[in-house]
Tab-separated table of C-alpha atoms and ligand atoms in Angstrom:
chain	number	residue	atom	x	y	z
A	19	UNK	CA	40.310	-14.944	-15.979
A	20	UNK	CA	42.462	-17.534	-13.848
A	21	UNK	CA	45.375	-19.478	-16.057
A	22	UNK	CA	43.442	-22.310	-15.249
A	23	UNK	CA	40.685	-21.034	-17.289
A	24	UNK	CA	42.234	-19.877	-19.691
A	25	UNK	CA	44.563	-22.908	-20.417
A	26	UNK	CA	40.397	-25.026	-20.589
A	27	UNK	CA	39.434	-23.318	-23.018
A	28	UNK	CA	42.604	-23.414	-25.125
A	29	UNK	CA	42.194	-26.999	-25.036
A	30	UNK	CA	38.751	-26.853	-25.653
A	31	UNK	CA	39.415	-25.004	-28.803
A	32	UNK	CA	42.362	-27.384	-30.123
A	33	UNK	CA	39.809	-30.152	-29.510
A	34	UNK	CA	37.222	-28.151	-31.260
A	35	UNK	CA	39.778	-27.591	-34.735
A	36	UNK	CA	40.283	-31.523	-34.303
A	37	UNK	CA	37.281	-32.219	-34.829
A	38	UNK	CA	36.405	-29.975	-37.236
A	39	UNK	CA	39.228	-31.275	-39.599
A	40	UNK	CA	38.797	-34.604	-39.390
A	41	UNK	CA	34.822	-34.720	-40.131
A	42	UNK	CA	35.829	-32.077	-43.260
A	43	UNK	CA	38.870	-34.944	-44.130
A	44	UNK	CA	36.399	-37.737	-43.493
A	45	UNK	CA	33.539	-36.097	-45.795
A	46	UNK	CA	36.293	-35.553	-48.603
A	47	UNK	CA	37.218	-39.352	-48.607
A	48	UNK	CA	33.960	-40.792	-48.659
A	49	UNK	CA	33.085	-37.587	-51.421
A	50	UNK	CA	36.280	-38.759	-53.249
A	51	UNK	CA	36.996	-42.078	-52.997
A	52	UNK	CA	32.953	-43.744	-53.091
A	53	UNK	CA	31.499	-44.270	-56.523
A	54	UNK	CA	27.620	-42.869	-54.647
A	55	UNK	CA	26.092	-40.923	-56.780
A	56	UNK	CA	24.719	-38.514	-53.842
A	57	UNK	CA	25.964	-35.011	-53.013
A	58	UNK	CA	27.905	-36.200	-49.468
A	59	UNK	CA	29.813	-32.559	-49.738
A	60	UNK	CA	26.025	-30.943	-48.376
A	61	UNK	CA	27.182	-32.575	-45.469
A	62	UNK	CA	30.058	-29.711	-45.208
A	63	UNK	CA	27.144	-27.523	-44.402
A	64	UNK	CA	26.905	-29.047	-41.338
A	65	UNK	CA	30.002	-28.481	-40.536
A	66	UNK	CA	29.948	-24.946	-41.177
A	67	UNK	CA	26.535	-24.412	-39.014
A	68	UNK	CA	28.519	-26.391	-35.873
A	69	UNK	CA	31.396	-24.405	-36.399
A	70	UNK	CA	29.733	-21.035	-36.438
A	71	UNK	CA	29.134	-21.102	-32.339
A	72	UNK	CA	32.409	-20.722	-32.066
A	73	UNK	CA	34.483	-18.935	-34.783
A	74	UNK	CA	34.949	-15.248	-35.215
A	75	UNK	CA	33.457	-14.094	-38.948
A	76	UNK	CA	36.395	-14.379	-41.104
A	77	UNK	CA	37.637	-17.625	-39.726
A	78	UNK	CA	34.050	-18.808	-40.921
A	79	UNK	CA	34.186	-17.561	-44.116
A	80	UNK	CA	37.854	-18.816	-44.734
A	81	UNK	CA	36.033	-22.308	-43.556
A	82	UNK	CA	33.286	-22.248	-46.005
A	83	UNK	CA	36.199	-20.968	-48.901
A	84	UNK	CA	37.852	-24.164	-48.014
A	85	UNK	CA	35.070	-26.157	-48.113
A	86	UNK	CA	34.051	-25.188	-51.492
A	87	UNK	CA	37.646	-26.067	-52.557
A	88	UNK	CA	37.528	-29.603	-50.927
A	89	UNK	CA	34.373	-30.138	-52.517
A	90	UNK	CA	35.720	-28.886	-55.902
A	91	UNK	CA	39.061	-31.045	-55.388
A	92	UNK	CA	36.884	-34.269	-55.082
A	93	UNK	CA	34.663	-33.185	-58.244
A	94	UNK	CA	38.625	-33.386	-59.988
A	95	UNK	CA	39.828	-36.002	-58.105
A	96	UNK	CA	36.724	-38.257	-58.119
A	97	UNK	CA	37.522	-41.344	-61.098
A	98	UNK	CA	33.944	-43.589	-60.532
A	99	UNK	CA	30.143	-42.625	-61.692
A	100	UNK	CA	28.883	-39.848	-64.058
A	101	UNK	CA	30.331	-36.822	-64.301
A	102	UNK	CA	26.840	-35.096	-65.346
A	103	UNK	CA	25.569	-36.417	-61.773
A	104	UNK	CA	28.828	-35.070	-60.089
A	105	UNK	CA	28.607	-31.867	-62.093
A	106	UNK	CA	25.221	-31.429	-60.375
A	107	UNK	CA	26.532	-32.776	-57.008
A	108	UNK	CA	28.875	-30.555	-57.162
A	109	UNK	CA	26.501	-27.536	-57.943
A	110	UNK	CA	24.467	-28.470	-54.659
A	111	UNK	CA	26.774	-29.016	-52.244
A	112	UNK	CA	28.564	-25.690	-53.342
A	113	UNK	CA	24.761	-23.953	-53.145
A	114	UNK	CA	24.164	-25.875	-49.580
A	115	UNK	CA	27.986	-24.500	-48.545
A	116	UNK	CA	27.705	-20.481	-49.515
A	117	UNK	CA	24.018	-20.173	-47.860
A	118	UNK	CA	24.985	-22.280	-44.723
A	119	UNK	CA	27.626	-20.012	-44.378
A	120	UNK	CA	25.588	-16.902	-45.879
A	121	UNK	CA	22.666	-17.617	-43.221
A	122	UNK	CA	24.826	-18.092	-40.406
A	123	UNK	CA	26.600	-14.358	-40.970
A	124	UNK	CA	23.254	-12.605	-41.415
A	125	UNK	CA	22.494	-14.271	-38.033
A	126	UNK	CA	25.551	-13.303	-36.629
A	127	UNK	CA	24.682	-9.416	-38.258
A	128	UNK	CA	21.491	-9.893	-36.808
A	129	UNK	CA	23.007	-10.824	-32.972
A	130	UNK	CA	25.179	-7.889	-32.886
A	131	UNK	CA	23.027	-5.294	-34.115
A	132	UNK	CA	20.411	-6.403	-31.249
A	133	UNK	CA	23.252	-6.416	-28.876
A	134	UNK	CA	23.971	-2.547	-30.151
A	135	UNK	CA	20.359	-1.735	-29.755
A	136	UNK	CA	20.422	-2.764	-26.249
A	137	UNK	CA	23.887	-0.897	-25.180
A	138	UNK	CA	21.880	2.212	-27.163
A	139	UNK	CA	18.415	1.206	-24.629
A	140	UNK	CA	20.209	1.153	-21.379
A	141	UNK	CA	22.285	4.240	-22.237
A	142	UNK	CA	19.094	6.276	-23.642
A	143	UNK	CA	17.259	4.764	-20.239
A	144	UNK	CA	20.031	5.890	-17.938
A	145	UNK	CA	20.400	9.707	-19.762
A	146	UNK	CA	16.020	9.198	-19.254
A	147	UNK	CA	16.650	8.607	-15.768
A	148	UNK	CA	19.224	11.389	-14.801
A	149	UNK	CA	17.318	13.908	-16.897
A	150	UNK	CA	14.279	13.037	-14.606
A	151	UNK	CA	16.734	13.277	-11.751
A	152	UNK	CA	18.364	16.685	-12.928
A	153	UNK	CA	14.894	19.151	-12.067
A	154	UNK	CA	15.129	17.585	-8.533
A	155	UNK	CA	18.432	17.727	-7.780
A	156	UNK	CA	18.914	21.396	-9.360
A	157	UNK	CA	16.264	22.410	-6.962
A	158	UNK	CA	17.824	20.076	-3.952
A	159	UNK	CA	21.353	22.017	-4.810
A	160	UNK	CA	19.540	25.584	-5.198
A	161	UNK	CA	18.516	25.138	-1.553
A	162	UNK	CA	21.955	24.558	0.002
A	163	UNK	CA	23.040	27.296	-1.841
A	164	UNK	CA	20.519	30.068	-1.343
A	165	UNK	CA	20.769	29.039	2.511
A	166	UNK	CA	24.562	29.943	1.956
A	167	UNK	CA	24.438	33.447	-0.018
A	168	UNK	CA	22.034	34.084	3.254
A	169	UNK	CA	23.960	33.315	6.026
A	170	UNK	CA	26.928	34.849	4.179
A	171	UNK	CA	24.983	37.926	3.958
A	172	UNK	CA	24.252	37.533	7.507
A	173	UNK	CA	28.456	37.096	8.262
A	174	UNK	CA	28.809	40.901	6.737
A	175	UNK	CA	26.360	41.801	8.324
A	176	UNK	CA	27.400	40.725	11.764
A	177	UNK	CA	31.114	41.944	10.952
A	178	UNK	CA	30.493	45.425	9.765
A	179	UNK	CA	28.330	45.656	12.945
A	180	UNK	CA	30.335	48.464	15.514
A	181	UNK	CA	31.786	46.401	17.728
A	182	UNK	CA	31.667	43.273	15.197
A	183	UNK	CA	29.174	40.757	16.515
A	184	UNK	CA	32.076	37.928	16.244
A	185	UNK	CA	29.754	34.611	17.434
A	186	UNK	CA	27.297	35.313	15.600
A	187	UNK	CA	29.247	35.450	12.349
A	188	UNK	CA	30.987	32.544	13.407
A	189	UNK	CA	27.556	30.403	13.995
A	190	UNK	CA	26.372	31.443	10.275
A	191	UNK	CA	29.928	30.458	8.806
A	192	UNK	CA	29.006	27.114	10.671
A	193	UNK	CA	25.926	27.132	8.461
A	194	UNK	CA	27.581	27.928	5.392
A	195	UNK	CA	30.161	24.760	6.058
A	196	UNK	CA	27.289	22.579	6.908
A	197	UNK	CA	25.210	23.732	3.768
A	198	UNK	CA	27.889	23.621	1.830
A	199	UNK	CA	28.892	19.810	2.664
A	200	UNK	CA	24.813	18.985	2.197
A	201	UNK	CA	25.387	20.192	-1.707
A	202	UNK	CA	28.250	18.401	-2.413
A	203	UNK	CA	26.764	15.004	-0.652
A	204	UNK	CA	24.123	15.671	-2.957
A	205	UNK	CA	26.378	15.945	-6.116
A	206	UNK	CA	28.019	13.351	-4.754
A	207	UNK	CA	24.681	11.001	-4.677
A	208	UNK	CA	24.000	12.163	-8.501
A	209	UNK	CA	27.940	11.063	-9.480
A	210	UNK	CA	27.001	7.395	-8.063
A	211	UNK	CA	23.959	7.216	-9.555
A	212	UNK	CA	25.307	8.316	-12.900
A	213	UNK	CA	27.841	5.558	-12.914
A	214	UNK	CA	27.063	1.844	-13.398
A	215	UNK	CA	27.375	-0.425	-16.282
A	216	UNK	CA	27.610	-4.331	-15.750
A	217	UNK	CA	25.935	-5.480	-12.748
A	218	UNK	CA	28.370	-5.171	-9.632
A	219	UNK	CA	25.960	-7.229	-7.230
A	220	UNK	CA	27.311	-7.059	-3.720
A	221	UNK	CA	24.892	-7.407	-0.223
A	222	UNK	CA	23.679	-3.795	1.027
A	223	UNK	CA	20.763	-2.316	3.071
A	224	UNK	CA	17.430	-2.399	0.827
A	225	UNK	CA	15.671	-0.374	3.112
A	226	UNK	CA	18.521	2.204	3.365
A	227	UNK	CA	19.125	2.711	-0.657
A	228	UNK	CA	15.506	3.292	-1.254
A	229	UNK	CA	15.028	5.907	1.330
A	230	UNK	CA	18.065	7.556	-0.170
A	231	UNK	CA	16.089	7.715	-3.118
A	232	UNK	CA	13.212	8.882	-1.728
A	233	UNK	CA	14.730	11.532	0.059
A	234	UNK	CA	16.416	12.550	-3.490
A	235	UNK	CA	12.882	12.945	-4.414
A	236	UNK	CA	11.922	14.470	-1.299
A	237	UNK	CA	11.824	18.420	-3.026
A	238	UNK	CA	9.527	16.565	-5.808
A	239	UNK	CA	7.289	14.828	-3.746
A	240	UNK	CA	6.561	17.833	-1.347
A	241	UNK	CA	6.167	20.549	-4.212
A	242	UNK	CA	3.026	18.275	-5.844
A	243	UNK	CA	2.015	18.177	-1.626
A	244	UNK	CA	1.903	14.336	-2.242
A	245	UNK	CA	2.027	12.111	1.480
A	246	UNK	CA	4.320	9.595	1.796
A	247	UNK	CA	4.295	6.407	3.803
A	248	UNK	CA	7.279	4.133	3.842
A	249	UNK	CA	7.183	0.923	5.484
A	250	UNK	CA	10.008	-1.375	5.696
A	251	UNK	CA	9.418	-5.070	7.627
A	252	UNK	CA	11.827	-4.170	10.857
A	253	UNK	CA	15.037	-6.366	10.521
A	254	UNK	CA	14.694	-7.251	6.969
A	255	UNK	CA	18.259	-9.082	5.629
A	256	UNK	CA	20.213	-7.380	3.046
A	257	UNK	CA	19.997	-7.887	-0.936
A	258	UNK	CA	22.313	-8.939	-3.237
A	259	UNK	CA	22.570	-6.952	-6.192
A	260	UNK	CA	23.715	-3.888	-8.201
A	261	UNK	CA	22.974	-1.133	-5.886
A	262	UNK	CA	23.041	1.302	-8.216
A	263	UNK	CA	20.760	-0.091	-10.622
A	264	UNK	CA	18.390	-0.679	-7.964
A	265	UNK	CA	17.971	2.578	-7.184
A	266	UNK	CA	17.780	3.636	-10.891
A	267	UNK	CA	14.532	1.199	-10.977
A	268	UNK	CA	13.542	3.135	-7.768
A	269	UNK	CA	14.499	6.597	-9.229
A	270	UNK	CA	11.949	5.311	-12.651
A	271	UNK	CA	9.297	3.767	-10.575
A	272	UNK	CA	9.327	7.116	-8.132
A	273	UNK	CA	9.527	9.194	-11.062
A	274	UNK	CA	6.334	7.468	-12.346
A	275	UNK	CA	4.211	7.596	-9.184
A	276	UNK	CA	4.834	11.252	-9.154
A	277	UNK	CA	4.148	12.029	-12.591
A	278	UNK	CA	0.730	9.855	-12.182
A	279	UNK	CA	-0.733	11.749	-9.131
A	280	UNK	CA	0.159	15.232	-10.588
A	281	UNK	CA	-3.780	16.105	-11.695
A	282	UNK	CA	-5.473	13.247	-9.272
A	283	UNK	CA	-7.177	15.249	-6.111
A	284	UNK	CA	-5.723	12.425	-3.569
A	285	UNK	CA	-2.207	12.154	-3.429
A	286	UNK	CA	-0.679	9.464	-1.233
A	287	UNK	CA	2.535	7.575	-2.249
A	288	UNK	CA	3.091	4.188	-0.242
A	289	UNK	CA	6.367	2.199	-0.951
A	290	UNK	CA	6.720	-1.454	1.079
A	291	UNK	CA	9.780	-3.379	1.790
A	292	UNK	CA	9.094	-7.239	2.841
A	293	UNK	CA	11.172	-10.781	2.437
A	294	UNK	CA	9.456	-13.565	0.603
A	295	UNK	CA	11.549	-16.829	0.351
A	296	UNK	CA	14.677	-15.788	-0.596
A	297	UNK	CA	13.862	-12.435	-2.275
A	298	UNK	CA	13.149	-8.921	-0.598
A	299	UNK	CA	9.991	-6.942	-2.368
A	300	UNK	CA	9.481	-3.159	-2.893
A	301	UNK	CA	6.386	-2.500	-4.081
A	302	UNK	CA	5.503	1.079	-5.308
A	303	UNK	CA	2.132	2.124	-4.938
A	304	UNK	CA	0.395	5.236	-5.992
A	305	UNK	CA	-3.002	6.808	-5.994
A	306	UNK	CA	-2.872	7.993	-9.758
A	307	UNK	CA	-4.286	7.957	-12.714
A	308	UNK	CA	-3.786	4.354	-12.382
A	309	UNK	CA	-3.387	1.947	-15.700
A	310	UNK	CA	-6.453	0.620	-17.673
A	311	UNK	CA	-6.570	-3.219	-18.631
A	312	UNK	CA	-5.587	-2.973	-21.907
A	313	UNK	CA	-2.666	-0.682	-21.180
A	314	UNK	CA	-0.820	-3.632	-18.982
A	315	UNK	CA	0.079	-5.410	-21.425
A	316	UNK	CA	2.494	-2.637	-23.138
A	317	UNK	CA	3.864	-1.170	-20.128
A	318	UNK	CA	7.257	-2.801	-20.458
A	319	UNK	CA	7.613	-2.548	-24.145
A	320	UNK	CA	9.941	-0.267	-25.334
A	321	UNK	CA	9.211	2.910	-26.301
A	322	UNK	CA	5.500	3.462	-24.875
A	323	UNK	CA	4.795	5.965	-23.389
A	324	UNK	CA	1.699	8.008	-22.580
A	325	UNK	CA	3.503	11.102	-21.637
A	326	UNK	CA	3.288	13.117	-25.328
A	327	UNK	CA	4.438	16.193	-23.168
A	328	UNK	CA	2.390	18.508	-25.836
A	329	UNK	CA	1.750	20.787	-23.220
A	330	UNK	CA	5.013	20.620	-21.646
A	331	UNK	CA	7.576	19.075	-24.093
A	332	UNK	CA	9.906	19.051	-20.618
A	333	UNK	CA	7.606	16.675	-19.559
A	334	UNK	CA	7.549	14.413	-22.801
A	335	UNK	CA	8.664	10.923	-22.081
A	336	UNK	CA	10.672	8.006	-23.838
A	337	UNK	CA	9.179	5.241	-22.963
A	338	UNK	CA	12.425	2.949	-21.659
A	339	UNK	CA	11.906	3.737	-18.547
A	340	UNK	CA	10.029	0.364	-17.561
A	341	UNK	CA	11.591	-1.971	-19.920
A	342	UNK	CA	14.881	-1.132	-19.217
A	343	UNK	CA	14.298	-1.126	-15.240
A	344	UNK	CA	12.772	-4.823	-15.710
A	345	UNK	CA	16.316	-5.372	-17.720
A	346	UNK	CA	18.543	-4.392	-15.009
A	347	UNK	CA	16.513	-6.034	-12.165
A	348	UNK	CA	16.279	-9.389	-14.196
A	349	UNK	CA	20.079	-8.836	-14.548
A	350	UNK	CA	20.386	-9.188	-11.256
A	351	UNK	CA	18.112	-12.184	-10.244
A	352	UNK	CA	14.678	-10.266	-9.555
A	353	UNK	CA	11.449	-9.439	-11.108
A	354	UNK	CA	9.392	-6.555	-12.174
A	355	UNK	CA	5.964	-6.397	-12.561
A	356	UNK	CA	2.913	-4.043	-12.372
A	357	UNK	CA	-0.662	-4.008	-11.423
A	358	UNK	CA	-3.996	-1.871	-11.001
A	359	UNK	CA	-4.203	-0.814	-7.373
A	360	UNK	CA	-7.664	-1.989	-5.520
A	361	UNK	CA	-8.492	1.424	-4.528
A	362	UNK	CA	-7.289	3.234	-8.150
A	363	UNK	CA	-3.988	3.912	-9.045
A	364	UNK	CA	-1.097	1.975	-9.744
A	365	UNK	CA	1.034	-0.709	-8.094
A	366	UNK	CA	4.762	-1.403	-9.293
A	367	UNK	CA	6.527	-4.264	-7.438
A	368	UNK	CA	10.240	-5.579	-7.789
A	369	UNK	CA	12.066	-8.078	-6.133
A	370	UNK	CA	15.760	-8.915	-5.648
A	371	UNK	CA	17.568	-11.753	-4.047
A	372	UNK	CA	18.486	-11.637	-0.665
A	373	UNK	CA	22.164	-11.769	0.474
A	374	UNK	CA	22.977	-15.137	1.795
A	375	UNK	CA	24.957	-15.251	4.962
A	376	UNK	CA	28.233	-16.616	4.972
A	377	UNK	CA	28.659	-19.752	6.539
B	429	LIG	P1	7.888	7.191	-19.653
B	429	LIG	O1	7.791	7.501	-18.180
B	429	LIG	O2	8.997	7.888	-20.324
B	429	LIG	O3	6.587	7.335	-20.390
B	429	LIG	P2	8.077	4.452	-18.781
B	429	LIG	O4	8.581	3.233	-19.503
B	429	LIG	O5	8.693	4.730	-17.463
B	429	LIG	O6	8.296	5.651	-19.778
B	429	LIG	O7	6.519	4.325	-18.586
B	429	LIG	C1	5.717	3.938	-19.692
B	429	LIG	C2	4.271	4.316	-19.452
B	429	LIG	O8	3.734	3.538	-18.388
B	429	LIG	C3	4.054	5.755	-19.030
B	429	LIG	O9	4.022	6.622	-20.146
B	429	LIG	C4	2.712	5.677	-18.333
B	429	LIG	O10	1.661	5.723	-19.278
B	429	LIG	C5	2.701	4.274	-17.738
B	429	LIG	N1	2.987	4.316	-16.299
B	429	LIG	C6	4.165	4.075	-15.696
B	429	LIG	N2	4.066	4.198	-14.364
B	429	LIG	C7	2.772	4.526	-14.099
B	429	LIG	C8	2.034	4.796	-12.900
B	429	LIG	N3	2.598	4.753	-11.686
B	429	LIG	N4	0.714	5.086	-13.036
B	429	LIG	C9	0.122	5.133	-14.248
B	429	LIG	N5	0.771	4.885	-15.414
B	429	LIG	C10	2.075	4.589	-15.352
């Protein structure tokens, strides 16, 4: 935050306490000093509701505790009409007071325990989404690494040879470097994709990120056999967003498509890059089990899922993926939405905002 900013809203909150105190002193004159038989202190419920925007939960309280006293104070104070009247006056203003201020800290209870539930979503969505990740990558990893115990094996065998077969040991400890480097860029991809909170929008290559997710997938994709046609519009601008979360939505939308075309006897995969207006559009198209009318409406509602995993519990799902992949991309100025594909299966599509060149 830049001094100027913060010195604003210092101001703003001066201002703020200004006006707070003098309504409160004007309410207590007109509650003290007039002989109207009307409860004018209900009026410091008002005050309490406008003040609630902006005052942590025991400054509020403290605010409605003075209230109540002011109100009292005037009941004492006040000389002119019937004390029965002011008795009762008094009874409903303090009753308006306590469940202004009662009302606006369940609220407040209310906010924060959403905002909890949320943090809880996008964490149980991202765990979701690496634990979908972790079968491909283990088997991604494995291959690196059984490619290295081989040509290691191949190194011995080359050296123990009589007279030691010295470049050809030396071309399979190329191997092992270059498998070796392929497994760590791989960890390395998993690391990024595991990190990511707030949205960190900055412009990068659409096209590029997605086939880096695809080729994450790529172990996945070719052990169900299914064929895969990527088509990105050629010199397509960059986006502006959260890289990593798009790929997350990628990873869940992927993830999706595979698990639907895992019993269907056709198995074609078909993701499409292309700019409309100022957004870029992937859409995600599959030719699975595909998603019955009624079942549209759910999709992105929190915890449905279809996947009971009976079978295979490993397989079980949570149902966040969708709901919290339409959060992050409308966190970053997109949209995410799903329909029936015309020829059977299912079609996700999500858009970002393209990167706007600098002037
Ligand atoms: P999960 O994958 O854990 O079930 P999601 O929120 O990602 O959670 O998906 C919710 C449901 O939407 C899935 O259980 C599935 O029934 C349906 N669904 C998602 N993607 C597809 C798809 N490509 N084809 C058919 N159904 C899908």
């Amino acid at each position: 935050m830049t001094t100027n900013q913060s010195t604003n809203i210092r101001a703003q909150s001066t201002w703020n306490w200004v006006l707070t105190a003098s309504v409160m002193a004007g309410i207590f004159l007109v509650d003290t000093i007039t002989s109207l038989e009307i409860a004018i202190a209900v009026f410091y419920a008002i005050v309490i509701l406008t003040a609630a925007r902006t005052l942590a939960r025991p400054t509020l309280i403290a605010l409605a505790v003075c209230c109540c006293c002011l109100t009292l104070l005037s009941f004492f104070l006040s000389t002119s009409g019937d004390w029965r009247s002011g008795l009762v006056n008094l009874l409903i203003s303090i009753s308006a007071i306590s469940m202004s201020a009662w009302l606006v800290l369940r609220l407040d209870a209310a906010r924060s325990a959403a905002h909890a539930a949320q943090t809880q979503l996008t964490r149980l969505a991202r765990a979701h989404s690496l634990s979908g990740l972790s079968a491909a990558l283990a088997h991604e990893v494995n291959q690196p690494l059984a490619a290295i115990v081989t040509s290691g094996d191949a190194c011995q065998r080359w050296l123990t040879r009589e007279p030691p077969d010295l470049g050809r040991a030396r071309d399979a400890l190329a191997r092992i470097r270059s498998d070796a480097e392929r497994a760590s860029q791989i960890i390395a991809r998993m690391r990024s994709l595991a990190r990511g909170e707030a949205p960190r929008p900055r412009a990068f290559d659409l096209s590029y990120a997605v086939n880096e997710v695809i080729a994450l997938l790529g172990s996945a994709l070719a052990r169900h056999r299914i064929r895969t046609d990527i088509q990105f519009a050629p010199g397509l601008p960059d986006a502006y967003a959260d890289r990593i979360q798009v790929q997350q939505v990628a990873i869940n939308l992927l993830t999706n498509a595979i698990d639907a075309m895992t019993s269907t006897p056709t198995r074609h995969l078909r993701v499409v890059c292309t700019d409309h207006d100022d957004q870029l559009v992937v859409a995600v198209s599959d030719t699975g089990s595909g998603i019955p009318p009624d079942m549209l409406a759910h999709l992105f509602t929190p915890f449905y899922t279809t996947k009971a995993g009976s079978e295979q519990p490993e397989s079980a799902g949570m149902g966040v993926g969708l709901s919290i992949s339409r959060t992050l991309i409308e966190a970053n100025g997109g949209q995410l939405w799903a329909q029936s594909a015309p020829a059977g299966g299912a079609s996700f599509q999500f858009s970002v905002p393209i990167a706007r060149s600098k002037p």
